[in-house]
């Protein structure tokens, strides 16, 4: 990622600075790439070169006090209170003003020892001998009564002495019986300051025996330049690799000063920050966040949470009903009905009467009979067949809110691939690849013409 991003700026008149706070030399490929073009790449390794690099060159005593006080305030185990920071700044500012340059940590430790009122003891004189002149020691002795008046100030003086000696390589408060070697004096200065045309690399592993003090001093040294240094006329780039232990407040402050100085900033995290930190630092408006692959399932889940969720219409349910009814029925009714009825009637009638005017009897006799027979026959047959087949399918689609990327996609990304969250143009997450070999592909886009300098 560093080689592909910063390497594309080497053809222009820009300053590219890499602050490598890791222990993996992440800028090595970029240095090899730039060196192959014949350009010189200054590389300063801390804390090894702290004693011979004039890190505070051209800084006023007030600026030196701010840089060291800010850096020590965020060290592990420090409370970071405003009172402690104010006290550190006052001590360092006073020592820097009275001893003058070059301001090495060895000379700063000797100056604080004078304020600690140990210069009269044998051990104190031996350690200060050769680091400060007699005039400088006398000047510090005149103001020593202003410091160390409370137990808190005494503890702070001791902390500063121990830290400065550790940074200078004086473990265990080693006594100086002879003047320091010449190579401990500041003989190396970054050409053109910290910002020179081309590439400059500073490495200061945050995991070392100084608890990351040199890394934080280097970071705040650049922050001081961004706040009060010369304005940048071009879009310079500063890459800070390994910022996981710096804290979101430090990164917010650094990015704000870089934005005001028109310097583009690129922070490289080894791990995805916690959710509350990621929401504040990453994937914000005006920034581009690149997520690369990880084999850690928890880190992949954190990356998915950072990418966010989206609304999608998905097939949530599908139901298929199939019913088949095959029936065959046959009804047959055979019937025969036979009805026979016989009706027989017989009747007789007699009539007796007197004829009118005559008394002769009248006798009438009638006789009749009838007989009938009826027969009825019925026959019926019925047959029927039926078949039925039914098929049914039901599909339900619903609108759901789900992650835009699955964790397994993060875990299976190639080494050079990444997912870009571009909040500059408010686009969705897209896939990308930072393999420098892509430029050899005939389908690669031609580079943009160089912009004229302002």
XYZ file of C-alpha atoms in Angstrom:
454
model
C 0.000 0.000 0.000
C 2.802 2.443 0.858
C 4.802 1.613 -2.263
C 1.788 2.015 -4.548
C 0.430 5.172 -2.935
C 3.614 7.131 -2.319
C 5.449 5.743 -5.329
C 3.008 7.467 -7.664
C 4.041 10.848 -6.209
C 7.767 10.455 -6.741
C 7.567 11.811 -10.291
C 6.224 15.139 -9.023
C 7.837 17.806 -6.910
C 6.178 16.749 -3.682
C 7.460 15.882 -0.257
C 6.606 12.430 1.014
C 7.422 11.567 4.626
C 6.974 8.121 6.150
C 6.839 7.823 9.948
C 7.254 4.110 10.594
C 6.208 3.392 14.167
C 6.206 -0.361 13.587
C 9.082 -2.809 13.799
C 8.595 -4.202 10.288
C 10.301 -1.623 8.015
C 7.092 -1.094 6.069
C 8.722 1.553 3.842
C 11.510 -0.749 2.647
C 9.863 -1.548 -0.697
C 9.196 2.129 -1.340
C 12.806 3.034 -0.520
C 14.054 0.351 -2.905
C 11.692 1.624 -5.598
C 12.843 5.230 -5.252
C 16.515 4.284 -4.996
C 16.253 2.402 -8.284
C 15.559 5.736 -9.986
C 18.804 7.237 -8.698
C 17.247 9.377 -5.956
C 18.730 9.499 -2.483
C 16.413 8.408 0.323
C 17.387 9.683 3.784
C 16.416 7.198 6.480
C 16.693 8.088 10.176
C 16.262 5.299 12.704
C 15.281 6.142 16.249
C 16.024 5.800 19.118
C 19.449 4.696 17.770
C 20.142 8.065 16.145
C 18.499 10.287 18.753
C 21.876 11.349 20.111
C 23.349 12.348 16.773
C 20.326 13.817 14.979
C 19.502 17.422 15.730
C 15.783 16.771 16.016
C 15.057 20.209 17.533
C 17.031 22.181 14.970
C 15.588 25.663 14.334
C 13.044 25.282 17.119
C 12.641 27.963 19.746
C 12.880 26.904 23.433
C 9.124 27.376 23.770
C 8.518 24.975 20.886
C 10.915 22.401 22.348
C 9.020 22.570 25.629
C 5.689 22.046 23.855
C 6.920 19.080 21.841
C 8.426 17.215 24.789
C 5.580 18.047 27.191
C 2.936 16.885 24.703
C 4.860 13.694 23.925
C 5.450 12.782 27.577
C 1.832 13.525 28.503
C 0.557 10.634 26.362
C 3.127 8.054 27.460
C 1.705 4.839 28.960
C 1.165 5.205 32.686
C 1.062 9.001 32.596
C -2.073 10.762 33.755
C -1.822 13.391 31.033
C -3.262 16.083 33.281
C -2.894 19.706 32.295
C -0.919 20.461 35.471
C 1.764 17.828 34.756
C 2.027 18.933 31.150
C 2.373 22.593 32.164
C 5.106 21.689 34.667
C 7.061 19.632 32.103
C 6.824 22.389 29.534
C 8.121 25.001 31.985
C 11.092 22.835 33.005
C 12.136 21.904 29.462
C 11.602 25.437 28.175
C 13.843 26.858 30.902
C 16.606 24.330 30.330
C 16.497 24.761 26.553
C 16.682 28.535 26.828
C 19.670 28.519 29.196
C 21.831 25.788 27.647
C 21.181 26.674 23.995
C 21.865 24.388 21.080
C 22.476 21.715 20.166
C 19.623 20.304 22.201
C 20.418 16.625 22.613
C 18.762 14.464 25.216
C 22.108 14.027 26.948
C 22.447 17.775 27.427
C 18.791 18.145 28.408
C 19.259 15.454 31.078
C 22.302 17.306 32.428
C 20.377 20.570 32.549
C 17.474 19.073 34.455
C 19.971 17.553 36.923
C 21.186 21.035 37.764
C 17.607 22.106 38.469
C 17.329 19.019 40.617
C 20.129 20.554 42.770
C 22.404 17.507 42.341
C 25.176 19.395 40.606
C 27.155 19.801 43.850
C 27.331 16.047 44.492
C 30.099 13.962 43.006
C 27.763 11.842 40.923
C 25.898 14.829 39.572
C 29.062 16.717 38.658
C 30.492 13.677 36.924
C 27.393 13.210 34.807
C 27.182 16.874 33.908
C 30.881 17.185 33.163
C 31.413 17.565 29.452
C 27.761 18.032 28.608
C 27.347 21.615 29.846
C 29.760 24.458 30.208
C 30.412 26.129 33.547
C 28.477 29.211 32.466
C 25.458 27.104 31.550
C 25.567 25.289 34.888
C 25.749 28.595 36.767
C 22.805 29.977 34.759
C 20.713 26.934 35.633
C 21.750 27.109 39.304
C 20.408 30.651 39.550
C 16.890 29.499 38.617
C 16.953 26.122 40.359
C 15.095 27.572 43.328
C 12.010 27.957 41.114
C 11.695 24.178 40.695
C 11.508 21.264 43.084
C 9.598 23.140 45.760
C 6.897 20.477 46.092
C 7.052 16.666 46.137
C 5.200 16.615 42.825
C 7.809 18.857 41.185
C 10.644 16.740 42.611
C 9.049 13.601 41.172
C 8.629 15.317 37.818
C 12.293 16.379 37.731
C 13.320 12.806 38.468
C 11.039 11.502 35.716
C 12.490 13.933 33.173
C 16.086 13.042 34.089
C 15.417 9.322 33.846
C 13.556 9.635 30.538
C 16.146 11.917 28.921
C 18.996 9.624 29.965
C 17.093 6.620 28.660
C 16.581 8.353 25.323
C 20.261 9.272 25.219
C 21.289 5.690 25.915
C 22.443 6.373 29.488
C 20.809 3.366 31.118
C 21.156 3.185 34.868
C 22.381 6.794 35.082
C 25.798 5.778 33.781
C 28.574 8.059 35.042
C 30.583 9.983 32.507
C 34.193 9.915 33.622
C 35.338 11.338 30.301
C 33.851 13.692 27.741
C 31.234 12.012 25.548
C 32.298 10.551 22.226
C 32.095 12.818 19.261
C 29.406 10.681 17.621
C 27.007 11.544 20.417
C 26.898 15.129 19.241
C 24.270 16.140 16.682
C 26.105 15.786 13.396
C 23.159 14.697 11.236
C 20.308 16.928 10.170
C 17.566 16.054 7.662
C 18.457 17.923 4.501
C 16.004 20.768 4.056
C 14.398 20.012 7.387
C 11.790 17.325 7.885
C 10.081 18.326 4.617
C 12.346 17.880 1.639
C 11.437 17.160 -1.970
C 11.217 13.455 -2.527
C 11.042 10.724 0.074
C 12.207 10.879 3.694
C 11.782 7.963 6.092
C 11.796 8.110 9.893
C 11.527 4.852 11.818
C 10.813 4.835 15.539
C 9.227 1.581 16.750
C 6.632 2.269 19.388
C 7.368 -1.141 20.927
C 10.913 -0.671 22.240
C 12.776 -0.221 25.504
C 11.825 3.457 25.815
C 8.061 2.700 26.001
C 7.471 4.539 22.763
C 8.852 7.874 23.976
C 11.008 8.442 20.888
C 8.090 7.602 18.583
C 5.814 10.099 20.293
C 8.490 12.809 20.340
C 8.990 12.331 16.621
C 5.243 12.499 16.012
C 4.816 15.719 17.986
C 7.913 17.159 16.296
C 6.076 16.909 12.990
C 2.885 18.188 14.585
C 4.768 21.278 15.716
C 5.937 21.817 12.155
C 2.361 21.428 10.874
C 1.065 23.954 13.398
C 3.718 26.657 13.188
C 5.996 25.688 10.301
C 6.189 27.144 6.848
C 3.034 26.791 4.737
C 2.998 23.972 2.251
C 2.409 25.045 -1.320
C 1.825 21.550 -2.693
C -0.167 18.567 -1.546
C 2.581 16.911 0.450
C 1.944 13.501 1.952
C 2.804 12.157 5.376
C 2.282 8.468 6.124
C 2.152 7.344 9.748
C 2.337 3.555 10.006
C 1.469 1.711 13.217
C -0.802 4.216 14.961
C -2.745 1.627 16.975
C -1.344 2.718 20.364
C -1.343 6.476 19.818
C -4.984 7.026 20.735
C -7.753 8.724 18.835
C -7.196 12.137 20.457
C -3.605 12.266 19.197
C -4.633 11.202 15.704
C -7.509 13.694 15.615
C -5.161 16.508 16.564
C -2.525 15.425 14.054
C -4.993 15.111 11.169
C -6.550 18.492 11.969
C -3.181 20.274 11.889
C -2.254 18.427 8.687
C -5.524 19.496 7.097
C -4.894 23.128 8.022
C -1.373 22.882 6.558
C -2.735 21.340 3.312
C -0.820 18.137 3.923
C -2.475 14.872 3.067
C -2.329 12.309 5.846
C -2.385 8.545 5.652
C -2.749 6.541 8.873
C -2.009 2.825 8.768
C -3.571 0.688 11.505
C -2.349 -2.822 12.052
C -5.722 -3.733 13.548
C -9.200 -2.350 13.079
C -9.780 0.139 15.929
C -12.556 -0.465 18.458
C -15.997 0.508 17.248
C -16.191 3.771 19.185
C -12.754 4.851 17.919
C -13.423 3.705 14.374
C -16.664 5.665 14.175
C -14.807 8.791 15.179
C -11.633 8.429 13.101
C -12.453 6.213 10.135
C -15.036 6.344 7.394
C -15.877 9.996 8.031
C -16.835 12.652 5.514
C -13.955 13.860 3.374
C -11.817 10.777 3.996
C -11.043 7.479 2.306
C -10.734 4.327 4.395
C -9.050 1.231 2.985
C -9.632 -2.128 4.643
C -7.216 -4.941 3.835
C -7.483 -8.656 4.540
C -7.085 -10.275 7.930
C -7.095 -13.864 9.134
C -8.592 -12.903 12.485
C -12.318 -13.517 12.680
C -12.872 -10.786 15.284
C -10.988 -8.252 13.164
C -13.030 -9.279 10.145
C -16.231 -8.732 12.116
C -15.011 -5.295 13.206
C -14.265 -4.434 9.572
C -17.763 -5.506 8.560
C -19.245 -3.271 11.259
C -17.143 -0.399 9.949
C -18.363 -0.917 6.387
C -21.923 -0.820 7.666
C -25.213 -2.329 6.632
C -27.556 -1.547 3.780
C -31.153 -2.145 2.761
C -31.761 -4.886 0.269
C -34.713 -6.770 -1.114
C -34.057 -10.434 -0.600
C -36.017 -13.629 -1.043
C -37.024 -14.452 2.482
C -39.463 -17.305 1.929
C -40.475 -19.661 -0.846
C -43.311 -22.109 -0.450
C -44.309 -24.698 -3.015
C -47.463 -26.696 -2.591
C -48.217 -29.644 -4.830
C -51.317 -31.697 -4.434
C -52.506 -34.385 -6.727
C -55.790 -36.142 -6.397
C -56.429 -39.060 -8.657
C -59.821 -40.628 -8.198
C -61.803 -43.136 -10.088
C -65.325 -43.939 -9.145
C -67.782 -46.173 -10.865
C -71.332 -46.408 -9.718
C -73.625 -48.913 -11.227
C -77.173 -49.244 -10.238
C -79.232 -51.963 -11.668
C -82.830 -52.109 -10.609
C -85.980 -53.794 -11.698
C -89.374 -53.088 -10.279
C -92.480 -55.158 -11.005
C -95.860 -54.082 -9.835
C -99.063 -55.991 -10.393
C -102.503 -55.025 -9.107
C -105.947 -56.602 -9.614
C -109.212 -54.798 -9.049
C -112.556 -56.658 -9.052
C -115.937 -55.121 -8.299
C -119.442 -56.625 -8.181
C -122.767 -54.893 -7.465
C -126.495 -55.519 -7.320
C -129.410 -53.128 -6.909
C -133.106 -53.763 -6.246
C -135.881 -51.210 -6.547
C -139.358 -51.593 -5.349
C -142.058 -49.068 -5.919
C -145.750 -48.328 -6.706
C -146.725 -47.079 -10.015
C -148.617 -43.897 -9.942
C -152.305 -44.461 -9.936
C -151.756 -48.002 -9.636
C -151.027 -50.041 -6.737
C -149.062 -52.512 -8.538
C -145.630 -53.266 -7.248
C -142.559 -52.422 -9.393
C -139.560 -54.556 -9.080
C -136.122 -53.703 -10.745
C -132.998 -55.749 -10.426
C -129.494 -54.654 -11.679
C -126.365 -56.694 -11.499
C -122.762 -55.811 -12.629
C -119.157 -56.802 -12.149
C -115.660 -55.425 -13.247
C -112.100 -56.729 -12.993
C -108.749 -54.970 -13.828
C -105.074 -55.889 -13.759
C -102.034 -53.420 -13.967
C -98.361 -54.358 -14.362
C -95.262 -51.978 -14.189
C -91.525 -52.808 -14.777
C -88.453 -50.363 -14.246
C -84.647 -50.862 -14.921
C -81.670 -48.343 -14.484
C -77.783 -48.385 -14.724
C -75.338 -45.460 -13.865
C -71.470 -45.219 -14.301
C -69.051 -42.261 -13.435
C -65.194 -41.485 -13.434
C -63.319 -38.332 -12.012
C -59.588 -37.259 -11.824
C -58.084 -34.044 -10.147
C -54.443 -32.605 -10.092
C -53.373 -29.293 -8.336
C -49.943 -27.473 -8.240
C -49.192 -24.213 -6.281
C -46.015 -22.059 -5.632
C -45.778 -19.058 -3.233
C -42.726 -16.660 -3.073
C -42.263 -13.906 -0.450
C -39.736 -11.041 -0.863
C -38.993 -8.652 2.027
C -36.788 -5.566 2.598
C -34.021 -6.314 5.130
C -31.123 -4.382 6.704
C -28.009 -6.559 6.462
C -24.215 -6.044 6.358
C -22.961 -4.971 2.961
C -19.979 -7.351 3.182
C -19.712 -10.715 4.877
C -16.773 -11.384 7.270
C -15.561 -14.268 5.120
C -14.959 -11.802 2.275
C -12.563 -9.838 4.510
C -10.740 -12.991 5.575
C -10.225 -14.197 2.003
C -8.958 -10.953 0.471
C -5.628 -11.268 -1.394
C -2.597 -9.617 0.179
C -2.712 -6.566 -2.079
C -6.501 -6.211 -2.314
C -8.573 -3.801 -0.262
C -12.096 -2.481 0.202
C -12.308 1.285 -0.252
C -14.850 3.370 1.662
C -14.763 6.615 -0.270
C -16.522 9.368 1.644
C -15.143 12.116 -0.591
C -17.615 11.403 -3.377
C -20.143 9.573 -1.181
C -19.827 6.312 -3.051
C -20.466 2.821 -1.815
C -17.763 0.381 -0.792
C -15.728 -0.799 -3.784
C -12.963 -3.332 -4.311
C -9.434 -2.280 -5.230
C -5.899 -3.597 -5.515
C -2.616 -1.873 -4.699
C -0.326 -4.305 -6.511
C 2.279 -2.149 -8.324
C 2.311 -4.718 -11.122
C -1.093 -3.484 -12.238
C 0.617 -0.648 -14.117
C 2.047 -3.266 -16.501
C -1.441 -4.313 -17.527
C -2.277 -2.927 -20.990
C -5.707 -1.980 -19.700
C -4.227 0.316 -17.053
C -5.300 3.947 -17.236
C -2.696 6.446 -18.373
C -1.503 8.755 -15.586
C -2.979 12.209 -15.291
C -0.845 15.064 -16.608
C 1.165 16.802 -13.954
C -0.560 19.789 -12.393
C 1.243 23.111 -12.578
C 2.687 24.366 -9.335
C 0.816 27.128 -7.597
